[in-house]
Structures are given as structure tokens and as C-alpha cells.
């Protein structure tokens, strides 16, 4: 789904991830739901803060692998020149810890160039215990 590149858009995207995982068999307040929601929150906040171009939205994609044990969260923005990197913030820094959280919580994460348009996709994969059960009629 596309969301406006605003704090409200990031909040709505985060809520969508939590709701969708609940529908897929990982209820609210479970480790899988909370972890995926936190990862999505960090990636969407970064898209809004660092990948924002006026008038352009960011895109969120949430998928599950065929065996239902890996959730992939992808956030695509239109800013090409700002590629996220891990860094160690100073103790008094007010920001700069989001990707450290993603790296600590995700099994894998990375950045890929956007296909056929300017921008990039920042993605993270989360391995979950138990199979994700998708709901018929709900795209995954």
C-alpha cells in the first residue's frame, strides 16, 4: 500500500502491519506481531524522515514466504541519494538508533535500488515460530 510521507502515514502503515499479522494468526501482543510492528515503525519513520520528497508517497509491502515462517517488510521511498547505513550514535544523540534495532530484531535486512523508478527499498525479514495463516481474500 502507498502512504503519505508524513508521520501520520508512518503511523497508519505501522497499524496496518499489526492488523494484518493479527489476521494471519499472530495476535496482537505476541512476540511476532510486536517485533514486526516495531521493525515496520522504524522503516516507515526513516522513509518519512530521510526519504521524503515533497508530493511523493512511500510504499509498504508485507509478505510471507511459502512455508509461512518468514515475514518480509519492505518500505520503498523515492529518494535515491540517501542510503541507510548502520552507525553508532553518541550516548547523548537524540536519534540514530532505529536501524540498530532493525538489525538486532531482524534475521536479515538490506537496501535494494527501486526498480524502474528513482528511490530505494529498505527491507527486513523476521523468522517467526509457527506458520503464518493467511486469510482467504486478503493479499499477502
mmCIF file with all atom_site columns, C-alpha atoms in Angstrom:
data_model
loop_
_atom_site.group_PDB
_atom_site.id
_atom_site.type_symbol
_atom_site.label_atom_id
_atom_site.label_alt_id
_atom_site.label_comp_id
_atom_site.label_asym_id
_atom_site.label_entity_id
_atom_site.label_seq_id
_atom_site.pdbx_PDB_ins_code
_atom_site.Cartn_x
_atom_site.Cartn_y
_atom_site.Cartn_z
_atom_site.occupancy
_atom_site.B_iso_or_equiv
_atom_site.pdbx_formal_charge
_atom_site.auth_seq_id
_atom_site.auth_comp_id
_atom_site.auth_asym_id
_atom_site.auth_atom_id
_atom_site.pdbx_PDB_model_num
ATOM 1   C CA . UNK A 1 1   ? 0.000  0.000   0.000   1.00 0.00 ? 1   UNK A CA 1
ATOM 2   C CA . UNK A 1 2   ? 1.001  3.600   -0.542  1.00 0.00 ? 2   UNK A CA 1
ATOM 3   C CA . UNK A 1 3   ? 1.042  6.056   2.356   1.00 0.00 ? 3   UNK A CA 1
ATOM 4   C CA . UNK A 1 4   ? 1.645  9.770   2.539   1.00 0.00 ? 4   UNK A CA 1
ATOM 5   C CA . UNK A 1 5   ? 5.204  10.580  3.518   1.00 0.00 ? 5   UNK A CA 1
ATOM 6   C CA . UNK A 1 6   ? 4.132  12.087  6.837   1.00 0.00 ? 6   UNK A CA 1
ATOM 7   C CA . UNK A 1 7   ? 4.206  10.951  10.468  1.00 0.00 ? 7   UNK A CA 1
ATOM 8   C CA . UNK A 1 8   ? 0.517  10.068  10.102  1.00 0.00 ? 8   UNK A CA 1
ATOM 9   C CA . UNK A 1 9   ? 1.303  7.890   7.077   1.00 0.00 ? 9   UNK A CA 1
ATOM 10  C CA . UNK A 1 10  ? 4.016  6.087   9.043   1.00 0.00 ? 10  UNK A CA 1
ATOM 11  C CA . UNK A 1 11  ? 1.608  5.520   11.939  1.00 0.00 ? 11  UNK A CA 1
ATOM 12  C CA . UNK A 1 12  ? -1.081 4.118   9.616   1.00 0.00 ? 12  UNK A CA 1
ATOM 13  C CA . UNK A 1 13  ? 1.452  1.802   7.952   1.00 0.00 ? 13  UNK A CA 1
ATOM 14  C CA . UNK A 1 14  ? 2.586  0.508   11.344  1.00 0.00 ? 14  UNK A CA 1
ATOM 15  C CA . UNK A 1 15  ? -1.029 -0.168  12.335  1.00 0.00 ? 15  UNK A CA 1
ATOM 16  C CA . UNK A 1 16  ? -1.658 -1.987  9.048   1.00 0.00 ? 16  UNK A CA 1
ATOM 17  C CA . UNK A 1 17  ? 1.238  -4.362  9.773   1.00 0.00 ? 17  UNK A CA 1
ATOM 18  C CA . UNK A 1 18  ? -0.092 -5.127  13.243  1.00 0.00 ? 18  UNK A CA 1
ATOM 19  C CA . UNK A 1 19  ? -3.650 -5.700  11.981  1.00 0.00 ? 19  UNK A CA 1
ATOM 20  C CA . UNK A 1 20  ? -2.549 -7.851  9.062   1.00 0.00 ? 20  UNK A CA 1
ATOM 21  C CA . UNK A 1 21  ? -0.368 -10.066 11.257  1.00 0.00 ? 21  UNK A CA 1
ATOM 22  C CA . UNK A 1 22  ? -3.259 -10.453 13.675  1.00 0.00 ? 22  UNK A CA 1
ATOM 23  C CA . UNK A 1 23  ? -5.405 -11.634 10.749  1.00 0.00 ? 23  UNK A CA 1
ATOM 24  C CA . UNK A 1 24  ? -2.620 -14.016 9.674   1.00 0.00 ? 24  UNK A CA 1
ATOM 25  C CA . UNK A 1 25  ? -2.541 -15.796 13.037  1.00 0.00 ? 25  UNK A CA 1
ATOM 26  C CA . UNK A 1 26  ? -0.075 -13.743 15.070  1.00 0.00 ? 26  UNK A CA 1
ATOM 27  C CA . UNK A 1 27  ? -2.364 -11.925 17.517  1.00 0.00 ? 27  UNK A CA 1
ATOM 28  C CA . UNK A 1 28  ? -1.729 -8.520  18.983  1.00 0.00 ? 28  UNK A CA 1
ATOM 29  C CA . UNK A 1 29  ? 0.800  -8.526  21.846  1.00 0.00 ? 29  UNK A CA 1
ATOM 30  C CA . UNK A 1 30  ? 2.619  -11.628 20.620  1.00 0.00 ? 30  UNK A CA 1
ATOM 31  C CA . UNK A 1 31  ? 6.345  -11.534 20.003  1.00 0.00 ? 31  UNK A CA 1
ATOM 32  C CA . UNK A 1 32  ? 5.955  -11.903 16.219  1.00 0.00 ? 32  UNK A CA 1
ATOM 33  C CA . UNK A 1 33  ? 3.358  -9.131  15.965  1.00 0.00 ? 33  UNK A CA 1
ATOM 34  C CA . UNK A 1 34  ? 5.189  -6.740  18.269  1.00 0.00 ? 34  UNK A CA 1
ATOM 35  C CA . UNK A 1 35  ? 8.563  -7.327  16.608  1.00 0.00 ? 35  UNK A CA 1
ATOM 36  C CA . UNK A 1 36  ? 7.289  -6.948  13.041  1.00 0.00 ? 36  UNK A CA 1
ATOM 37  C CA . UNK A 1 37  ? 5.336  -3.847  14.048  1.00 0.00 ? 37  UNK A CA 1
ATOM 38  C CA . UNK A 1 38  ? 8.447  -2.300  15.629  1.00 0.00 ? 38  UNK A CA 1
ATOM 39  C CA . UNK A 1 39  ? 10.527 -3.042  12.531  1.00 0.00 ? 39  UNK A CA 1
ATOM 40  C CA . UNK A 1 40  ? 7.820  -1.528  10.309  1.00 0.00 ? 40  UNK A CA 1
ATOM 41  C CA . UNK A 1 41  ? 7.644  1.528   12.577  1.00 0.00 ? 41  UNK A CA 1
ATOM 42  C CA . UNK A 1 42  ? 11.389 2.133   12.267  1.00 0.00 ? 42  UNK A CA 1
ATOM 43  C CA . UNK A 1 43  ? 11.488 1.615   8.490   1.00 0.00 ? 43  UNK A CA 1
ATOM 44  C CA . UNK A 1 44  ? 8.461  3.824   7.823   1.00 0.00 ? 44  UNK A CA 1
ATOM 45  C CA . UNK A 1 45  ? 9.720  6.549   10.167  1.00 0.00 ? 45  UNK A CA 1
ATOM 46  C CA . UNK A 1 46  ? 13.027 6.528   8.282   1.00 0.00 ? 46  UNK A CA 1
ATOM 47  C CA . UNK A 1 47  ? 11.190 6.764   4.950   1.00 0.00 ? 47  UNK A CA 1
ATOM 48  C CA . UNK A 1 48  ? 9.332  9.818   6.224   1.00 0.00 ? 48  UNK A CA 1
ATOM 49  C CA . UNK A 1 49  ? 12.333 11.471  7.869   1.00 0.00 ? 49  UNK A CA 1
ATOM 50  C CA . UNK A 1 50  ? 15.125 10.633  5.423   1.00 0.00 ? 50  UNK A CA 1
ATOM 51  C CA . UNK A 1 51  ? 13.424 9.514   2.211   1.00 0.00 ? 51  UNK A CA 1
ATOM 52  C CA . UNK A 1 52  ? 10.770 12.198  1.901   1.00 0.00 ? 52  UNK A CA 1
ATOM 53  C CA . UNK A 1 53  ? 10.423 14.145  -1.307  1.00 0.00 ? 53  UNK A CA 1
ATOM 54  C CA . UNK A 1 54  ? 7.507  16.620  -1.312  1.00 0.00 ? 54  UNK A CA 1
ATOM 55  C CA . UNK A 1 55  ? 4.494  15.229  -3.132  1.00 0.00 ? 55  UNK A CA 1
ATOM 56  C CA . UNK A 1 56  ? 5.798  11.638  -3.125  1.00 0.00 ? 56  UNK A CA 1
ATOM 57  C CA . UNK A 1 57  ? 4.434  8.778   -1.056  1.00 0.00 ? 57  UNK A CA 1
ATOM 58  C CA . UNK A 1 58  ? 6.214  5.794   0.416   1.00 0.00 ? 58  UNK A CA 1
ATOM 59  C CA . UNK A 1 59  ? 5.122  2.222   -0.174  1.00 0.00 ? 59  UNK A CA 1
ATOM 60  C CA . UNK A 1 60  ? 4.830  -0.620  2.337   1.00 0.00 ? 60  UNK A CA 1
ATOM 61  C CA . UNK A 1 61  ? 4.782  -4.259  1.306   1.00 0.00 ? 61  UNK A CA 1
ATOM 62  C CA . UNK A 1 62  ? 4.246  -7.097  3.770   1.00 0.00 ? 62  UNK A CA 1
ATOM 63  C CA . UNK A 1 63  ? 4.725  -10.671 2.546   1.00 0.00 ? 63  UNK A CA 1
ATOM 64  C CA . UNK A 1 64  ? 5.086  -14.167 3.928   1.00 0.00 ? 64  UNK A CA 1
ATOM 65  C CA . UNK A 1 65  ? 7.276  -16.855 2.383   1.00 0.00 ? 65  UNK A CA 1
ATOM 66  C CA . UNK A 1 66  ? 5.567  -20.040 1.034   1.00 0.00 ? 66  UNK A CA 1
ATOM 67  C CA . UNK A 1 67  ? 6.203  -22.095 4.173   1.00 0.00 ? 67  UNK A CA 1
ATOM 68  C CA . UNK A 1 68  ? 4.776  -19.326 6.361   1.00 0.00 ? 68  UNK A CA 1
ATOM 69  C CA . UNK A 1 69  ? 7.753  -18.922 8.680   1.00 0.00 ? 69  UNK A CA 1
ATOM 70  C CA . UNK A 1 70  ? 9.340  -15.705 7.395   1.00 0.00 ? 70  UNK A CA 1
ATOM 71  C CA . UNK A 1 71  ? 7.698  -12.290 7.286   1.00 0.00 ? 71  UNK A CA 1
ATOM 72  C CA . UNK A 1 72  ? 9.249  -9.710  4.955   1.00 0.00 ? 72  UNK A CA 1
ATOM 73  C CA . UNK A 1 73  ? 8.643  -5.998  5.444   1.00 0.00 ? 73  UNK A CA 1
ATOM 74  C CA . UNK A 1 74  ? 9.602  -3.674  2.586   1.00 0.00 ? 74  UNK A CA 1
ATOM 75  C CA . UNK A 1 75  ? 9.416  0.115   2.645   1.00 0.00 ? 75  UNK A CA 1
ATOM 76  C CA . UNK A 1 76  ? 10.087 1.961   -0.609  1.00 0.00 ? 76  UNK A CA 1
ATOM 77  C CA . UNK A 1 77  ? 10.701 5.688   -0.943  1.00 0.00 ? 77  UNK A CA 1
ATOM 78  C CA . UNK A 1 78  ? 11.737 7.891   -3.855  1.00 0.00 ? 78  UNK A CA 1
ATOM 79  C CA . UNK A 1 79  ? 14.993 9.308   -2.505  1.00 0.00 ? 79  UNK A CA 1
ATOM 80  C CA . UNK A 1 80  ? 17.979 7.609   -4.131  1.00 0.00 ? 80  UNK A CA 1
ATOM 81  C CA . UNK A 1 81  ? 20.906 9.554   -2.683  1.00 0.00 ? 81  UNK A CA 1
ATOM 82  C CA . UNK A 1 82  ? 20.176 8.773   0.970   1.00 0.00 ? 82  UNK A CA 1
ATOM 83  C CA . UNK A 1 83  ? 21.029 5.140   1.618   1.00 0.00 ? 83  UNK A CA 1
ATOM 84  C CA . UNK A 1 84  ? 20.647 3.989   5.209   1.00 0.00 ? 84  UNK A CA 1
ATOM 85  C CA . UNK A 1 85  ? 23.727 2.687   6.996   1.00 0.00 ? 85  UNK A CA 1
ATOM 86  C CA . UNK A 1 86  ? 24.354 1.370   10.471  1.00 0.00 ? 86  UNK A CA 1
ATOM 87  C CA . UNK A 1 87  ? 26.173 3.790   12.696  1.00 0.00 ? 87  UNK A CA 1
ATOM 88  C CA . UNK A 1 88  ? 26.802 4.064   16.391  1.00 0.00 ? 88  UNK A CA 1
ATOM 89  C CA . UNK A 1 89  ? 25.236 7.192   17.834  1.00 0.00 ? 89  UNK A CA 1
ATOM 90  C CA . UNK A 1 90  ? 26.834 9.035   20.704  1.00 0.00 ? 90  UNK A CA 1
ATOM 91  C CA . UNK A 1 91  ? 25.217 8.454   24.109  1.00 0.00 ? 91  UNK A CA 1
ATOM 92  C CA . UNK A 1 92  ? 23.560 11.882  24.025  1.00 0.00 ? 92  UNK A CA 1
ATOM 93  C CA . UNK A 1 93  ? 22.261 11.605  20.430  1.00 0.00 ? 93  UNK A CA 1
ATOM 94  C CA . UNK A 1 94  ? 18.521 12.027  20.088  1.00 0.00 ? 94  UNK A CA 1
ATOM 95  C CA . UNK A 1 95  ? 18.293 9.802   17.005  1.00 0.00 ? 95  UNK A CA 1
ATOM 96  C CA . UNK A 1 96  ? 20.249 7.236   15.032  1.00 0.00 ? 96  UNK A CA 1
ATOM 97  C CA . UNK A 1 97  ? 19.230 4.030   16.791  1.00 0.00 ? 97  UNK A CA 1
ATOM 98  C CA . UNK A 1 98  ? 16.416 2.833   14.533  1.00 0.00 ? 98  UNK A CA 1
ATOM 99  C CA . UNK A 1 99  ? 18.483 0.718   12.153  1.00 0.00 ? 99  UNK A CA 1
ATOM 100 C CA . UNK A 1 100 ? 20.362 -0.754  15.104  1.00 0.00 ? 100 UNK A CA 1
ATOM 101 C CA . UNK A 1 101 ? 17.004 -2.004  16.385  1.00 0.00 ? 101 UNK A CA 1
ATOM 102 C CA . UNK A 1 102 ? 16.091 -3.381  12.963  1.00 0.00 ? 102 UNK A CA 1
ATOM 103 C CA . UNK A 1 103 ? 19.458 -5.148  12.680  1.00 0.00 ? 103 UNK A CA 1
ATOM 104 C CA . UNK A 1 104 ? 19.067 -6.632  16.166  1.00 0.00 ? 104 UNK A CA 1
ATOM 105 C CA . UNK A 1 105 ? 15.495 -7.855  15.648  1.00 0.00 ? 105 UNK A CA 1
ATOM 106 C CA . UNK A 1 106 ? 15.503 -8.992  12.021  1.00 0.00 ? 106 UNK A CA 1
ATOM 107 C CA . UNK A 1 107 ? 17.069 -12.184 10.713  1.00 0.00 ? 107 UNK A CA 1
ATOM 108 C CA . UNK A 1 108 ? 18.247 -10.172 7.690   1.00 0.00 ? 108 UNK A CA 1
ATOM 109 C CA . UNK A 1 109 ? 17.829 -6.652  6.386   1.00 0.00 ? 109 UNK A CA 1
ATOM 110 C CA . UNK A 1 110 ? 19.138 -4.635  3.492   1.00 0.00 ? 110 UNK A CA 1
ATOM 111 C CA . UNK A 1 111 ? 18.643 -1.960  0.866   1.00 0.00 ? 111 UNK A CA 1
ATOM 112 C CA . UNK A 1 112 ? 17.926 -2.511  -2.831  1.00 0.00 ? 112 UNK A CA 1
ATOM 113 C CA . UNK A 1 113 ? 17.528 0.059   -5.612  1.00 0.00 ? 113 UNK A CA 1
ATOM 114 C CA . UNK A 1 114 ? 13.960 0.712   -6.669  1.00 0.00 ? 114 UNK A CA 1
ATOM 115 C CA . UNK A 1 115 ? 13.055 -0.973  -9.954  1.00 0.00 ? 115 UNK A CA 1
ATOM 116 C CA . UNK A 1 116 ? 12.102 1.281   -12.898 1.00 0.00 ? 116 UNK A CA 1
ATOM 117 C CA . UNK A 1 117 ? 11.967 4.461   -10.817 1.00 0.00 ? 117 UNK A CA 1
ATOM 118 C CA . UNK A 1 118 ? 14.167 6.591   -8.576  1.00 0.00 ? 118 UNK A CA 1
ATOM 119 C CA . UNK A 1 119 ? 14.453 5.511   -4.978  1.00 0.00 ? 119 UNK A CA 1
ATOM 120 C CA . UNK A 1 120 ? 15.212 2.510   -2.837  1.00 0.00 ? 120 UNK A CA 1
ATOM 121 C CA . UNK A 1 121 ? 13.575 -0.271  -0.873  1.00 0.00 ? 121 UNK A CA 1
ATOM 122 C CA . UNK A 1 122 ? 14.681 -0.964  2.674   1.00 0.00 ? 122 UNK A CA 1
ATOM 123 C CA . UNK A 1 123 ? 13.614 -4.438  3.740   1.00 0.00 ? 123 UNK A CA 1
ATOM 124 C CA . UNK A 1 124 ? 13.808 -6.702  6.763   1.00 0.00 ? 124 UNK A CA 1
ATOM 125 C CA . UNK A 1 125 ? 12.974 -10.370 7.257   1.00 0.00 ? 125 UNK A CA 1
ATOM 126 C CA . UNK A 1 126 ? 11.684 -11.780 10.508  1.00 0.00 ? 126 UNK A CA 1
ATOM 127 C CA . UNK A 1 127 ? 11.615 -15.513 11.217  1.00 0.00 ? 127 UNK A CA 1
ATOM 128 C CA . UNK A 1 128 ? 8.582  -16.460 13.291  1.00 0.00 ? 128 UNK A CA 1
ATOM 129 C CA . UNK A 1 129 ? 7.748  -19.563 15.249  1.00 0.00 ? 129 UNK A CA 1
ATOM 130 C CA . UNK A 1 130 ? 4.700  -21.269 13.842  1.00 0.00 ? 130 UNK A CA 1
ATOM 131 C CA . UNK A 1 131 ? 3.186  -20.901 10.442  1.00 0.00 ? 131 UNK A CA 1
ATOM 132 C CA . UNK A 1 132 ? 1.569  -17.617 9.431   1.00 0.00 ? 132 UNK A CA 1
ATOM 133 C CA . UNK A 1 133 ? -2.003 -18.411 8.487   1.00 0.00 ? 133 UNK A CA 1
ATOM 134 C CA . UNK A 1 134 ? -3.240 -16.061 5.797   1.00 0.00 ? 134 UNK A CA 1
ATOM 135 C CA . UNK A 1 135 ? -6.890 -15.197 5.497   1.00 0.00 ? 135 UNK A CA 1
ATOM 136 C CA . UNK A 1 136 ? -8.549 -16.106 2.179   1.00 0.00 ? 136 UNK A CA 1
ATOM 137 C CA . UNK A 1 137 ? -9.198 -12.992 0.117   1.00 0.00 ? 137 UNK A CA 1
ATOM 138 C CA . UNK A 1 138 ? -6.518 -10.964 1.899   1.00 0.00 ? 138 UNK A CA 1
ATOM 139 C CA . UNK A 1 139 ? -3.460 -10.387 -0.275  1.00 0.00 ? 139 UNK A CA 1
ATOM 140 C CA . UNK A 1 140 ? -0.133 -11.368 1.212   1.00 0.00 ? 140 UNK A CA 1
#
